[in-house]
């Protein structure tokens, strides 16, 4: 099997598995319990908190554990919105191609009387700090802009946006789920007030994530109950998952540069190879993109058929994001960068990690052109294009 869907989830690494199993065997107490077993679990939790904080340049008090990236995104946005509303600020700035955990939360806030402004992301899939500066108003409560896009891999100018927000005293949240463990993060230097990350995107376990909140930015609890996480997130802490997350993040951060160098070579070979397919187009920024991300549109095919045929050959890939597959709507990300509906349906995302090999790339570069040609051959629409009855879009 060739796994090329690391943006959807990653295989857990040995470091994380070992940390988790050790924790499940030995440190399984409730961290709120006062006897030794509980206190050892508490120590494991706090040790992990400190190590995770170090990886992103935060202090341990600024780290709240959540059930993953989606919860962290929800809580970040809700907290900033509530804080803003108390001060009469109900304007929120974001982008048109955020993850649904962001966009759907913003939609809810719109229903609750907030005004949401989604900045256009242009054909390369980015926004500039200038666009953000222009959009900020007296009543802006929050700017929430992702660090890197999960579908097309473009990396956003987070440091510049952070500087603008800090200068204008607006809270800045970034969904860094695709960035954590893959790109350098320094919340202080980058003027980030709120940041979300998720362990299963960097070889850690699923169902655990972090919401970083700069000291002085109060969080609203989404889950009421006990006083865990200093009252910001009730519920007995998932100590083993937290330990696995810390181990995975440390491992990813320790090998970040070498992994990125290795993976981006594979990525660029894939991009060069797939570009040879006629009537295809790379989605996203060719240069400023995540080391493992490849995303193409192929005119005249359905993404779903392509995925099924790739699966037959043992290749795991994705069309759009995992969250939208299963729905037949074209990707909102591809529409946001200006791809027409018709070609947005024919997209392929391959997302690599350091475990992928040159042989994987060879196999993908053999399979994709064959399958694309096969599907096009069966397509009446494609035949109309070839015969000139219909126009090519790409
Ligand atoms: C995966 C992902 C999320 C959701 O994280 P979960 O831990 O799966 O809830 C949010 N944002 C981005 C950009 C993602 O890639």
Tab-separated table of N, CA, C and O in Angstrom, residues 183-257:
chain	number	residue	atom	x	y	z
A	183	UNK	N	6.072	22.957	9.899
A	183	UNK	CA	6.646	24.285	9.658
A	183	UNK	C	6.986	24.885	11.024
A	183	UNK	O	6.308	24.604	12.011
A	184	UNK	N	8.015	25.742	11.072
A	184	UNK	CA	8.374	26.343	12.362
A	184	UNK	C	7.240	27.223	12.893
A	184	UNK	O	6.606	27.944	12.132
A	185	UNK	N	6.981	27.118	14.199
A	185	UNK	CA	5.981	27.961	14.846
A	185	UNK	C	6.619	28.596	16.072
A	185	UNK	O	7.247	27.910	16.880
A	186	UNK	N	6.481	29.907	16.190
A	186	UNK	CA	6.930	30.612	17.392
A	186	UNK	C	5.859	31.645	17.708
A	186	UNK	O	5.833	32.732	17.123
A	187	UNK	N	4.963	31.297	18.609
A	187	UNK	CA	3.788	32.137	18.846
A	187	UNK	C	4.152	33.555	19.294
A	187	UNK	O	3.443	34.496	18.953
A	188	UNK	N	5.257	33.696	20.034
A	188	UNK	CA	5.647	35.043	20.477
A	188	UNK	C	6.153	35.873	19.307
A	188	UNK	O	5.658	36.942	19.026
A	189	UNK	N	7.153	35.331	18.625
A	189	UNK	CA	7.766	36.071	17.519
A	189	UNK	C	6.729	36.363	16.433
A	189	UNK	O	6.806	37.394	15.760
A	190	UNK	N	5.751	35.486	16.280
A	190	UNK	CA	4.772	35.653	15.195
A	190	UNK	C	3.507	36.398	15.624
A	190	UNK	O	2.574	36.525	14.840
A	191	UNK	N	3.501	36.862	16.879
A	191	UNK	CA	2.354	37.634	17.392
A	191	UNK	C	1.026	36.899	17.249
A	191	UNK	O	0.013	37.477	16.856
A	192	UNK	N	1.056	35.629	17.585
A	192	UNK	CA	-0.167	34.815	17.519
A	192	UNK	C	-0.824	34.800	18.898
A	192	UNK	O	-0.172	34.529	19.903
A	193	UNK	N	-2.118	35.129	18.941
A	193	UNK	CA	-2.841	35.152	20.218
A	193	UNK	C	-3.494	33.812	20.527
A	193	UNK	O	-3.584	33.410	21.686
A	194	UNK	N	-4.004	33.173	19.486
A	194	UNK	CA	-4.693	31.887	19.644
A	194	UNK	C	-4.232	30.982	18.511
A	194	UNK	O	-4.091	31.441	17.366
A	195	UNK	N	-3.975	29.708	18.824
A	195	UNK	CA	-3.503	28.784	17.786
A	195	UNK	C	-4.041	27.384	18.071
A	195	UNK	O	-4.066	26.937	19.213
A	196	UNK	N	-4.499	26.713	16.995
A	196	UNK	CA	-5.017	25.347	17.124
A	196	UNK	C	-4.047	24.370	16.485
A	196	UNK	O	-3.495	24.655	15.418
A	197	UNK	N	-3.871	23.227	17.141
A	197	UNK	CA	-3.142	22.139	16.481
A	197	UNK	C	-3.771	20.804	16.847
A	197	UNK	O	-4.542	20.707	17.803
A	198	UNK	N	-3.458	19.783	16.061
A	198	UNK	CA	-4.084	18.474	16.228
A	198	UNK	C	-3.029	17.383	16.057
A	198	UNK	O	-2.295	17.365	15.071
A	199	UNK	N	-2.982	16.450	17.023
A	199	UNK	CA	-1.890	15.461	17.062
A	199	UNK	C	-1.871	14.510	15.867
A	199	UNK	O	-0.807	14.106	15.413
A	200	UNK	N	-3.071	14.151	15.352
A	200	UNK	CA	-3.065	13.097	14.324
A	200	UNK	C	-2.574	13.576	12.972
A	200	UNK	O	-2.468	12.794	12.026
A	201	UNK	N	-2.232	14.866	12.862
A	201	UNK	CA	-1.650	15.374	11.620
A	201	UNK	C	-0.118	15.378	11.676
A	201	UNK	O	0.529	15.738	10.709
A	202	UNK	N	0.450	14.979	12.822
A	202	UNK	CA	1.920	14.864	12.882
A	202	UNK	C	2.333	13.554	13.574
A	202	UNK	O	3.208	13.530	14.418
A	203	UNK	N	1.674	12.452	13.178
A	203	UNK	CA	2.036	11.115	13.657
A	203	UNK	C	1.719	10.890	15.126
A	203	UNK	O	2.325	10.042	15.775
A	204	UNK	N	0.776	11.660	15.641
A	204	UNK	CA	0.278	11.431	16.996
A	204	UNK	C	-1.097	10.795	16.925
A	204	UNK	O	-1.606	10.482	15.844
A	205	UNK	N	-1.721	10.602	18.094
A	205	UNK	CA	-3.038	9.958	18.127
A	205	UNK	C	-4.173	10.881	17.696
A	205	UNK	O	-4.051	12.103	17.756
A	206	UNK	N	-5.281	10.291	17.291
A	206	UNK	CA	-6.484	11.060	16.962
A	206	UNK	C	-7.216	11.451	18.235
A	206	UNK	O	-7.041	10.833	19.284
A	207	UNK	N	-8.050	12.473	18.127
A	207	UNK	CA	-8.884	12.841	19.265
A	207	UNK	C	-8.166	13.644	20.326
A	207	UNK	O	-8.629	13.694	21.467
A	208	UNK	N	-7.053	14.259	19.976
A	208	UNK	CA	-6.373	15.119	20.945
A	208	UNK	C	-5.725	16.296	20.206
A	208	UNK	O	-5.194	16.127	19.113
A	209	UNK	N	-5.827	17.458	20.799
A	209	UNK	CA	-5.248	18.641	20.181
A	209	UNK	C	-4.960	19.682	21.237
A	209	UNK	O	-5.115	19.430	22.442
A	210	UNK	N	-4.547	20.836	20.762
A	210	UNK	CA	-4.159	21.924	21.661
A	210	UNK	C	-4.807	23.211	21.195
A	210	UNK	O	-4.876	23.487	19.998
A	211	UNK	N	-5.286	23.978	22.167
A	211	UNK	CA	-5.578	25.378	21.908
A	211	UNK	C	-4.590	26.198	22.726
A	211	UNK	O	-4.607	26.147	23.955
A	212	UNK	N	-3.698	26.887	22.019
A	212	UNK	CA	-2.807	27.831	22.686
A	212	UNK	C	-3.549	29.156	22.788
A	212	UNK	O	-4.164	29.607	21.815
A	213	UNK	N	-3.537	29.748	23.974
A	213	UNK	CA	-4.104	31.089	24.142
A	213	UNK	C	-3.088	31.935	24.897
A	213	UNK	O	-2.708	31.590	26.034
A	214	UNK	N	-2.634	32.989	24.256
A	214	UNK	CA	-1.668	33.887	24.894
A	214	UNK	C	-2.201	34.342	26.255
A	214	UNK	O	-3.400	34.590	26.414
A	215	UNK	N	-1.280	34.441	27.205
A	215	UNK	CA	-1.669	34.896	28.530
A	215	UNK	C	-2.403	36.230	28.410
A	215	UNK	O	-1.943	37.120	27.704
A	216	UNK	N	-3.549	36.346	29.015
A	216	UNK	CA	-4.325	37.585	28.912
A	216	UNK	C	-5.482	37.461	27.941
A	216	UNK	O	-6.348	38.327	27.906
A	217	UNK	N	-5.491	36.382	27.134
A	217	UNK	CA	-6.635	36.152	26.247
A	217	UNK	C	-7.508	35.079	26.907
A	217	UNK	O	-7.134	33.910	26.937
A	218	UNK	N	-8.645	35.467	27.478
A	218	UNK	CA	-9.453	34.506	28.227
A	218	UNK	C	-10.193	33.542	27.321
A	218	UNK	O	-10.714	33.938	26.282
A	219	UNK	N	-10.219	32.275	27.716
A	219	UNK	CA	-10.954	31.268	26.950
A	219	UNK	C	-12.301	31.019	27.602
A	219	UNK	O	-12.427	31.019	28.814
A	220	UNK	N	-13.299	30.811	26.747
A	220	UNK	CA	-14.623	30.416	27.206
A	220	UNK	C	-14.695	28.902	27.101
A	220	UNK	O	-14.297	28.345	26.081
A	221	UNK	N	-15.218	28.263	28.125
A	221	UNK	CA	-15.325	26.815	28.083
A	221	UNK	C	-16.496	26.396	27.193
A	221	UNK	O	-17.577	26.968	27.271
A	222	UNK	N	-16.254	25.420	26.316
A	222	UNK	CA	-17.355	24.893	25.497
A	222	UNK	C	-18.036	23.748	26.227
A	222	UNK	O	-19.163	23.387	25.919
A	223	UNK	N	-17.274	23.137	27.157
A	223	UNK	CA	-17.761	21.944	27.851
A	223	UNK	C	-17.786	22.242	29.338
A	223	UNK	O	-16.739	22.521	29.932
A	224	UNK	N	-18.963	22.215	29.911
A	224	UNK	CA	-19.077	22.526	31.335
A	224	UNK	C	-18.906	21.255	32.150
A	224	UNK	O	-19.270	20.168	31.713
A	225	UNK	N	-18.367	21.412	33.339
A	225	UNK	CA	-18.159	20.249	34.203
A	225	UNK	C	-17.123	20.579	35.248
A	225	UNK	O	-17.186	21.660	35.856
A	226	UNK	N	-16.176	19.671	35.419
A	226	UNK	CA	-15.140	19.849	36.436
A	226	UNK	C	-14.173	20.967	36.084
A	226	UNK	O	-14.294	21.620	35.049
A	227	UNK	N	-13.201	21.152	36.973
A	227	UNK	CA	-12.284	22.291	36.840
A	227	UNK	C	-10.999	21.935	36.102
A	227	UNK	O	-10.007	22.644	36.202
A	228	UNK	N	-11.043	20.836	35.317
A	228	UNK	CA	-9.824	20.444	34.601
A	228	UNK	C	-9.379	21.551	33.646
A	228	UNK	O	-10.176	22.387	33.242
A	229	UNK	N	-8.139	21.520	33.269
A	229	UNK	CA	-7.563	22.526	32.356
A	229	UNK	C	-7.879	23.948	32.858
A	229	UNK	O	-8.225	24.830	32.093
A	230	UNK	N	-7.734	24.118	34.142
A	230	UNK	CA	-7.972	25.410	34.808
A	230	UNK	C	-9.309	26.033	34.390
A	230	UNK	O	-9.428	27.217	34.100
A	231	UNK	N	-10.307	25.151	34.354
A	231	UNK	CA	-11.674	25.617	34.109
A	231	UNK	C	-11.987	25.925	32.657
A	231	UNK	O	-13.086	26.348	32.321
A	232	UNK	N	-11.020	25.663	31.767
A	232	UNK	CA	-11.257	26.020	30.356
A	232	UNK	C	-11.739	24.838	29.523
A	232	UNK	O	-12.148	25.008	28.372
A	233	UNK	N	-11.661	23.636	30.114
A	233	UNK	CA	-12.106	22.470	29.346
A	233	UNK	C	-12.365	21.334	30.332
A	233	UNK	O	-11.422	20.666	30.771
A	234	UNK	N	-13.645	21.136	30.642
A	234	UNK	CA	-13.999	20.125	31.634
A	234	UNK	C	-13.831	18.716	31.075
A	234	UNK	O	-13.860	18.523	29.856
A	235	UNK	N	-13.684	17.763	31.967
A	235	UNK	CA	-13.567	16.354	31.569
A	235	UNK	C	-12.210	15.800	31.958
A	235	UNK	O	-11.201	16.507	31.829
A	236	UNK	N	-12.201	14.549	32.421
A	236	UNK	CA	-10.944	13.913	32.828
A	236	UNK	C	-9.976	13.917	31.648
A	236	UNK	O	-10.343	13.531	30.532
A	237	UNK	N	-8.777	14.354	31.912
A	237	UNK	CA	-7.808	14.530	30.838
A	237	UNK	C	-7.418	13.200	30.202
A	237	UNK	O	-7.260	12.202	30.895
A	238	UNK	N	-7.228	13.213	28.889
A	238	UNK	CA	-6.797	12.021	28.152
A	238	UNK	C	-5.273	11.961	28.221
A	238	UNK	O	-4.563	12.315	27.283
A	239	UNK	N	-4.785	11.518	29.384
A	239	UNK	CA	-3.346	11.627	29.672
A	239	UNK	C	-2.494	10.877	28.650
A	239	UNK	O	-1.491	11.397	28.170
A	240	UNK	N	-2.905	9.664	28.286
A	240	UNK	CA	-2.051	8.897	27.372
A	240	UNK	C	-2.010	9.548	25.989
A	240	UNK	O	-0.953	9.622	25.358
A	241	UNK	N	-3.142	10.076	25.533
A	241	UNK	CA	-3.142	10.754	24.229
A	241	UNK	C	-2.279	12.015	24.276
A	241	UNK	O	-1.550	12.318	23.321
A	242	UNK	N	-2.351	12.711	25.403
A	242	UNK	CA	-1.526	13.918	25.552
A	242	UNK	C	-0.044	13.542	25.516
A	242	UNK	O	0.775	14.195	24.848
A	243	UNK	N	0.295	12.448	26.208
A	243	UNK	CA	1.696	11.998	26.210
A	243	UNK	C	2.131	11.604	24.801
A	243	UNK	O	3.249	11.916	24.363
A	244	UNK	N	1.242	10.945	24.059
A	244	UNK	CA	1.550	10.557	22.682
A	244	UNK	C	1.723	11.782	21.791
A	244	UNK	O	2.613	11.829	20.943
A	245	UNK	N	0.875	12.772	22.019
A	245	UNK	CA	0.965	14.012	21.236
A	245	UNK	C	2.298	14.715	21.491
A	245	UNK	O	2.956	15.183	20.546
A	246	UNK	N	2.707	14.779	22.759
A	246	UNK	CA	3.966	15.461	23.090
A	246	UNK	C	5.139	14.753	22.430
A	246	UNK	O	6.018	15.392	21.835
A	247	UNK	N	5.135	13.423	22.511
A	247	UNK	CA	6.235	12.655	21.908
A	247	UNK	C	6.268	12.876	20.396
A	247	UNK	O	7.333	13.083	19.805
A	248	UNK	N	5.081	12.856	19.761
A	248	UNK	CA	5.016	13.019	18.302
A	248	UNK	C	5.451	14.416	17.876
A	248	UNK	O	6.170	14.590	16.893
A	249	UNK	N	5.035	15.425	18.639
A	249	UNK	CA	5.382	16.797	18.261
A	249	UNK	C	6.886	17.035	18.423
A	249	UNK	O	7.525	17.634	17.553
A	250	UNK	N	7.431	16.528	19.522
A	250	UNK	CA	8.880	16.687	19.724
A	250	UNK	C	9.656	16.021	18.597
A	250	UNK	O	10.609	16.583	18.064
A	251	UNK	N	9.223	14.817	18.242
A	251	UNK	CA	9.893	14.066	17.177
A	251	UNK	C	9.805	14.825	15.844
A	251	UNK	O	10.782	14.983	15.131
A	252	UNK	N	8.609	15.314	15.528
A	252	UNK	CA	8.435	16.040	14.259
A	252	UNK	C	9.257	17.318	14.238
A	252	UNK	O	9.845	17.668	13.215
A	253	UNK	N	9.271	18.018	15.373
A	253	UNK	CA	10.004	19.286	15.412
A	253	UNK	C	11.506	19.045	15.346
A	253	UNK	O	12.237	19.804	14.711
A	254	UNK	N	11.964	17.944	15.978
A	254	UNK	CA	13.402	17.650	15.972
A	254	UNK	C	13.894	17.338	14.551
A	254	UNK	O	15.042	17.591	14.220
A	255	UNK	N	13.022	16.761	13.732
A	255	UNK	CA	13.443	16.355	12.382
A	255	UNK	C	12.797	17.205	11.291
A	255	UNK	O	12.769	16.810	10.128
A	256	UNK	N	12.295	18.373	11.679
A	256	UNK	CA	11.489	19.176	10.751
A	256	UNK	C	12.239	19.513	9.462
A	256	UNK	O	11.727	19.263	8.360
A	257	UNK	N	13.453	20.049	9.591
A	257	UNK	CA	14.170	20.517	8.409
A	257	UNK	C	14.519	19.349	7.486
A	257	UNK	O	14.289	19.419	6.270
